[in-house]
Amino acid sequence: MGAGKSDFTKDWDEVGVDIRSHLQRCSEQVNLWLDRLVPGQEAYPEIIHRAMRYSLFAGGKRLRPTLTITTGEMFGADTDLIMPLSCAIEMIHTYSLIHDDLPAMDNDDMRRGRPTCHKVFGEAIALLAGDALLTRAFQALAEMNVEEALLGRKIRLIAELAAAAGTVNALIGGQVVDLESQGKETDKATLDYIHRSKTGAMIRASVRCGAIAGGASDDEIEVLTVYGEKIGLAFQITDDLLDRLATSQELGKTAGKDQAVNKATYPAIYGVDASREHAARLIDEAIAALQTLDRDTKMLQAIAYFVINRGS
Ligand code: GRG
């Protein structure tokens, strides 16, 4: 069933680009590069590499690296920069999912359509697999092979991702406020902070990193930051809607979890229809921002529609 289609946004097919092939191409490229960048499962100690790969290759949508590749390609970024960068982003994202699923956090049994990492490898190894992916991500960034003139850009990218994965308006900060808010009355400002930080920061950074890697101007980066923030929030609102409206089979993870643990979500606070409308409005605003750029932004527009019309 999905999150339900909004009445006033276009479908992702209507932008006039083949987004399905694009998503597929990006996923294939990311999988290829991830395979190169992460130690093989025969590398000693095998269990940690098997656990990292188990979660990494479990079939995620690869939305964040696709955003980085798409934005980077729009600015002509070099493959040797854009691919390790995209893979580092996916490694950080996967680490956050592994840790989020642990009994100490969300305590989930299913993720990406299969038993969670700790269910298969045990809590200690899952915790370490998350740590290892985070560490490997920064190794991949540090080892990016760039000419001397681009060293400044490379350092800027490392700082950008470290900040997005950090504690201030970022991934860990959002997760902390989310955990602290559970079972309590949560106001709209706190919910907004959680969504913008826990989910939004990495999505925003995925777009910004593609632009930085391609040498976009500060003005262009500013526009893409607005785009990234808006689709990031719309992504999380859609995630809240999907949790409520889709089945566990469709999601590949336990559905209805938010209501079961009395979590503050957009539909819980604003209702389903208002949440859908809000997500659609954010997408319209994200696309309006893109239209101020003197570039071919069609694929980024299609991705924005995908964010709210996706089924998992
Ligand atoms: C443990 C530091 C730390 C943070 C955890 C990612 C996260 C923060 C929590 C996961 C729980 C959750 C539902 C977050 C909201 C949105 C989100 C990140 C969903 C998963 O992203 P998708 O749908 O997943 O892109 P795939 O599997 O397709 O990559």
Coordinates of C-alpha atoms and ligand atoms in Angstrom, one line a residue:
M1 CA 0.0 0.0 0.0
G2 CA 2.8 2.4 0.7
A3 CA 2.5 5.9 2.2
G4 CA -0.3 6.9 -0.2
K5 CA 0.0 9.2 -3.1
S6 CA -0.4 12.9 -2.6
D7 CA -2.9 14.6 -4.8
F8 CA -0.7 17.4 -5.8
T9 CA 2.7 16.1 -6.7
K10 CA 3.8 14.5 -9.9
D11 CA 4.8 10.9 -10.1
W12 CA 8.5 10.2 -10.5
D13 CA 7.9 8.9 -14.0
E14 CA 6.5 12.2 -15.2
V15 CA 9.7 14.2 -15.0
G16 CA 10.8 12.8 -18.3
V17 CA 13.9 10.9 -17.2
D18 CA 14.4 7.1 -16.8
I19 CA 14.8 7.2 -13.0
R20 CA 14.4 3.4 -12.6
S21 CA 17.4 2.7 -14.8
H22 CA 19.3 5.5 -13.0
L23 CA 18.6 4.1 -9.6
Q24 CA 19.6 0.6 -10.9
R25 CA 22.9 1.9 -12.4
C26 CA 23.8 3.8 -9.2
S27 CA 23.0 0.8 -7.0
E28 CA 25.1 -1.4 -9.2
Q29 CA 28.1 1.0 -9.2
V30 CA 27.8 1.4 -5.4
N31 CA 27.7 -2.4 -4.9
L32 CA 30.8 -2.8 -7.0
W33 CA 32.8 -0.2 -5.2
L34 CA 31.6 -1.3 -1.8
D35 CA 32.8 -4.7 -2.6
R36 CA 36.3 -3.3 -3.4
L37 CA 36.3 -1.0 -0.3
V38 CA 35.3 -3.5 2.4
P39 CA 37.6 -6.4 3.3
G40 CA 36.5 -9.7 1.9
Q41 CA 34.7 -12.1 4.2
E42 CA 37.7 -14.5 4.0
A43 CA 39.9 -11.8 5.7
Y44 CA 40.8 -12.7 9.2
P45 CA 38.9 -12.3 11.6
E46 CA 36.2 -13.6 9.2
I47 CA 33.2 -13.0 11.4
I48 CA 33.5 -9.2 11.5
H49 CA 33.8 -9.0 7.7
R50 CA 30.9 -11.3 7.3
A51 CA 28.7 -9.2 9.6
M52 CA 29.7 -5.9 7.9
R53 CA 28.9 -7.4 4.5
Y54 CA 25.7 -9.1 5.7
S55 CA 24.2 -5.7 6.5
L56 CA 25.8 -3.8 3.7
F57 CA 24.6 -6.1 0.9
A58 CA 21.2 -6.7 2.3
G59 CA 19.5 -4.8 -0.5
G60 CA 19.0 -1.2 0.7
K61 CA 17.6 1.4 -1.7
R62 CA 21.0 3.2 -1.9
L63 CA 19.2 6.5 -1.8
R64 CA 22.0 8.5 -0.2
P65 CA 24.8 7.4 -2.5
T66 CA 22.4 7.9 -5.5
L67 CA 21.9 11.5 -4.4
T68 CA 25.7 12.0 -4.2
I69 CA 26.4 10.4 -7.6
T70 CA 23.5 12.3 -9.2
T71 CA 24.6 15.7 -7.8
G72 CA 28.3 14.9 -8.4
E73 CA 27.6 14.0 -12.0
M74 CA 25.6 17.1 -12.5
F75 CA 28.8 19.1 -11.7
G76 CA 31.2 16.7 -13.6
A77 CA 32.8 15.2 -10.5
D78 CA 35.5 12.7 -10.9
T79 CA 34.6 9.0 -10.5
D80 CA 37.6 8.4 -8.2
L81 CA 36.2 11.0 -5.8
I82 CA 32.5 10.4 -6.2
M83 CA 32.4 6.6 -5.8
P84 CA 34.4 6.2 -2.6
L85 CA 32.5 9.2 -1.3
S86 CA 29.1 7.6 -2.1
C87 CA 30.2 4.3 -0.6
A88 CA 31.4 6.0 2.6
I89 CA 28.0 7.6 3.0
E90 CA 26.3 4.2 2.5
M91 CA 28.7 2.6 5.1
I92 CA 27.8 5.3 7.6
H93 CA 24.1 4.9 6.9
T94 CA 24.4 1.1 7.3
Y95 CA 26.3 1.4 10.6
S96 CA 23.5 3.6 11.9
L97 CA 20.9 1.0 11.0
I98 CA 22.8 -1.8 12.6
H99 CA 23.2 0.2 15.9
D100 CA 19.6 1.4 15.8
D101 CA 18.4 -2.2 15.6
L102 CA 20.3 -3.3 18.7
P103 CA 18.3 -4.2 21.8
A104 CA 19.7 -1.1 23.6
M105 CA 18.1 1.1 21.0
D106 CA 15.1 0.1 18.8
N107 CA 15.4 -3.6 19.4
D108 CA 14.4 -4.8 15.9
D109 CA 14.5 -8.3 14.5
M110 CA 14.1 -7.4 10.8
R111 CA 15.9 -5.0 8.5
R112 CA 16.1 -4.8 4.8
G113 CA 14.0 -7.9 4.6
R114 CA 16.2 -10.2 6.7
P115 CA 17.0 -10.8 10.4
T116 CA 19.0 -7.9 11.8
C117 CA 22.7 -8.1 12.2
H118 CA 22.6 -8.9 16.0
K119 CA 20.1 -11.6 15.4
V120 CA 22.5 -13.4 13.2
F121 CA 25.9 -12.5 14.7
G122 CA 25.1 -11.6 18.3
E123 CA 25.1 -8.2 19.9
A124 CA 28.8 -7.8 20.4
I125 CA 29.7 -8.5 16.8
A126 CA 26.8 -6.3 15.5
L127 CA 28.1 -3.5 17.6
L128 CA 31.6 -3.9 16.3
A129 CA 30.3 -4.3 12.7
G130 CA 28.7 -0.9 13.0
D131 CA 31.9 0.6 14.5
A132 CA 33.9 -1.1 11.7
L133 CA 31.7 0.3 8.9
L134 CA 32.0 3.8 10.4
T135 CA 35.7 3.5 10.7
R136 CA 36.1 2.0 7.2
A137 CA 34.0 4.9 5.8
F138 CA 36.5 7.5 7.0
Q139 CA 39.4 5.3 5.8
A140 CA 37.8 5.2 2.3
L141 CA 37.5 9.0 2.4
A142 CA 41.0 9.5 3.6
E143 CA 42.3 7.2 0.9
M144 CA 40.5 8.9 -2.0
N145 CA 43.0 9.3 -4.8
V146 CA 42.9 13.0 -5.8
E147 CA 45.4 15.3 -7.5
E148 CA 47.0 17.8 -5.2
A149 CA 44.8 20.7 -6.4
L150 CA 41.8 18.8 -5.0
L151 CA 43.2 18.0 -1.5
G152 CA 41.3 20.9 0.0
R153 CA 38.1 19.6 -1.5
K154 CA 38.8 16.2 -0.1
I155 CA 39.3 17.5 3.5
R156 CA 36.1 19.6 3.2
L157 CA 34.2 16.4 2.3
I158 CA 35.6 14.5 5.3
A159 CA 34.6 17.3 7.6
E160 CA 31.2 17.5 6.0
L161 CA 30.5 13.8 6.6
A162 CA 32.0 13.8 10.1
A163 CA 29.7 16.7 11.0
A164 CA 26.6 15.0 9.5
A165 CA 27.3 11.8 11.4
G166 CA 28.0 13.7 14.7
T167 CA 26.0 15.1 17.6
V168 CA 25.1 18.7 16.7
N169 CA 22.0 18.9 14.5
A170 CA 23.2 15.5 13.1
L171 CA 22.7 11.8 13.1
I172 CA 23.8 10.9 16.7
G173 CA 22.3 14.0 18.2
G174 CA 18.9 13.2 16.5
Q175 CA 19.1 9.6 17.7
V176 CA 19.8 10.7 21.3
V177 CA 16.8 13.1 21.4
D178 CA 14.6 10.4 19.8
L179 CA 15.6 7.9 22.5
E180 CA 15.1 10.4 25.3
S181 CA 11.7 11.4 23.9
Q182 CA 10.2 7.9 23.8
G183 CA 7.2 7.4 26.0
K184 CA 7.0 11.1 26.7
E185 CA 4.8 13.9 25.3
T186 CA 6.9 15.3 22.4
D187 CA 6.2 18.8 21.1
K188 CA 6.4 19.7 17.4
A189 CA 9.8 21.5 17.7
T190 CA 11.4 18.4 19.3
L191 CA 9.9 16.1 16.6
D192 CA 11.3 18.5 13.9
Y193 CA 14.7 18.4 15.6
I194 CA 14.7 14.6 15.6
H195 CA 13.7 14.3 12.0
R196 CA 16.1 17.0 10.7
S197 CA 19.0 15.6 12.6
K198 CA 18.5 11.8 12.7
T199 CA 17.5 11.4 9.1
G200 CA 17.8 14.8 7.4
A201 CA 21.5 15.5 8.2
M202 CA 22.8 12.5 6.2
I203 CA 20.5 13.1 3.3
R204 CA 21.4 16.8 3.2
A205 CA 25.1 15.9 3.4
S206 CA 24.7 13.3 0.6
V207 CA 23.5 16.1 -1.7
R208 CA 26.1 18.7 -0.5
C209 CA 29.0 16.2 -0.8
G210 CA 28.1 15.5 -4.5
A211 CA 28.1 19.3 -5.1
I212 CA 31.3 19.9 -3.2
A213 CA 33.0 17.0 -5.0
G214 CA 32.0 18.5 -8.4
G215 CA 33.3 22.0 -7.5
A216 CA 29.9 23.7 -7.3
S217 CA 29.9 27.3 -6.3
D218 CA 28.9 28.5 -2.8
D219 CA 25.6 29.7 -4.3
E220 CA 24.9 26.4 -6.0
I221 CA 25.8 24.5 -2.8
E222 CA 23.3 26.8 -0.9
V223 CA 20.5 25.9 -3.3
L224 CA 21.3 22.2 -3.1
T225 CA 21.4 22.5 0.7
V226 CA 17.8 23.7 0.6
Y227 CA 16.9 20.9 -1.7
G228 CA 18.6 18.3 0.6
E229 CA 17.0 19.6 3.7
K230 CA 13.5 19.6 2.2
I231 CA 13.7 16.1 0.7
G232 CA 15.4 14.9 4.0
L233 CA 12.4 16.0 6.1
A234 CA 9.9 14.7 3.4
F235 CA 11.8 11.3 3.5
Q236 CA 11.3 11.0 7.2
I237 CA 7.7 12.0 7.2
T238 CA 7.1 9.4 4.5
D239 CA 9.0 6.9 6.7
D240 CA 6.6 7.7 9.5
L241 CA 3.6 7.2 7.1
L242 CA 5.0 3.9 5.8
D243 CA 5.5 2.6 9.3
R244 CA 1.8 3.2 9.9
L245 CA 0.3 2.3 6.5
A246 CA 2.5 -0.4 4.9
T247 CA 3.0 -4.0 5.9
S248 CA 6.2 -5.5 7.4
Q249 CA 6.6 -7.5 4.2
E250 CA 6.5 -4.4 2.1
L251 CA 8.9 -2.6 4.4
G252 CA 11.3 -5.4 5.0
K253 CA 11.2 -4.4 8.7
T254 CA 8.6 -4.5 11.5
A255 CA 5.7 -2.2 10.5
G256 CA 3.6 -0.4 13.1
K257 CA 6.5 -0.1 15.5
D258 CA 6.1 3.6 16.1
Q259 CA 2.6 3.3 17.5
A260 CA 3.5 0.2 19.5
V261 CA 6.2 2.1 21.4
N262 CA 4.2 5.4 21.4
K263 CA 6.8 7.2 19.4
A264 CA 6.2 10.8 18.3
T265 CA 5.8 10.9 14.6
Y266 CA 4.3 13.2 12.0
P267 CA 1.1 11.2 11.5
A268 CA 0.7 10.9 15.3
I269 CA 1.0 14.6 15.9
Y270 CA -0.5 16.0 12.6
G271 CA -2.6 13.1 11.2
V272 CA -2.1 11.1 8.1
D273 CA -3.5 13.6 5.5
A274 CA -1.8 16.6 6.9
S275 CA 1.5 14.7 7.0
R276 CA 1.1 13.6 3.3
E277 CA 0.4 17.2 2.3
H278 CA 3.3 18.5 4.3
A279 CA 5.7 16.0 2.6
A280 CA 4.3 16.9 -0.8
R281 CA 4.7 20.6 -0.1
L282 CA 8.3 20.1 0.9
I283 CA 9.0 18.3 -2.4
D284 CA 7.4 21.1 -4.4
E285 CA 9.6 23.5 -2.5
A286 CA 12.7 21.4 -3.1
I287 CA 12.0 21.3 -6.8
A288 CA 11.3 25.1 -6.9
A289 CA 14.8 25.5 -5.4
L290 CA 16.4 23.3 -8.1
Q291 CA 14.8 25.4 -10.8
T292 CA 16.9 28.4 -9.8
L293 CA 20.0 26.4 -10.9
D294 CA 21.4 26.8 -14.4
R295 CA 21.9 23.0 -14.7
D296 CA 19.9 20.0 -15.8
T297 CA 18.2 19.0 -12.6
K298 CA 15.7 16.6 -13.9
M299 CA 17.1 13.5 -12.2
L300 CA 17.2 15.3 -8.8
Q301 CA 13.6 16.3 -9.4
A302 CA 12.6 12.7 -10.1
I303 CA 14.5 11.5 -7.0
A304 CA 12.5 14.1 -5.0
Y305 CA 9.2 12.5 -6.2
F306 CA 10.6 9.1 -5.5
V307 CA 11.3 10.1 -1.9
I308 CA 7.6 10.5 -1.1
N309 CA 6.1 8.0 -3.5
R310 CA 8.3 5.1 -2.6
G311 CA 6.8 1.9 -1.2
S312 CA 9.5 1.0 1.4
Ligands
GRG1 C1 22.5 4.6 15.8 C2 23.7 6.8 15.6 C3 22.6 6.0 15.3 C4 21.6 6.5 14.6 C5 20.4 5.7 14.1 C6 19.3 5.6 11.0 C7 18.8 5.8 12.3 C8 19.6 6.6 13.3 C9 17.7 5.1 12.7 C10 17.0 4.1 11.9 C11 15.6 4.1 12.2 C12 14.8 4.9 11.2 C13 13.6 4.3 10.8 C14 15.3 6.1 10.8 C15 14.6 6.9 10.0 C16 14.7 6.9 8.5 C17 15.7 5.9 8.0 C18 17.1 6.3 8.2 C19 15.3 4.9 7.4 C20 16.1 3.9 6.7 O1 16.6 4.4 5.5 P1 16.3 3.8 4.1 O2 14.8 3.7 4.0 O3 16.9 2.4 4.3 O4 17.0 4.6 3.1 P2 17.6 1.4 3.2 O5 17.6 0.1 3.9 O6 16.8 1.5 2.0 O7 19.0 2.0 3.1

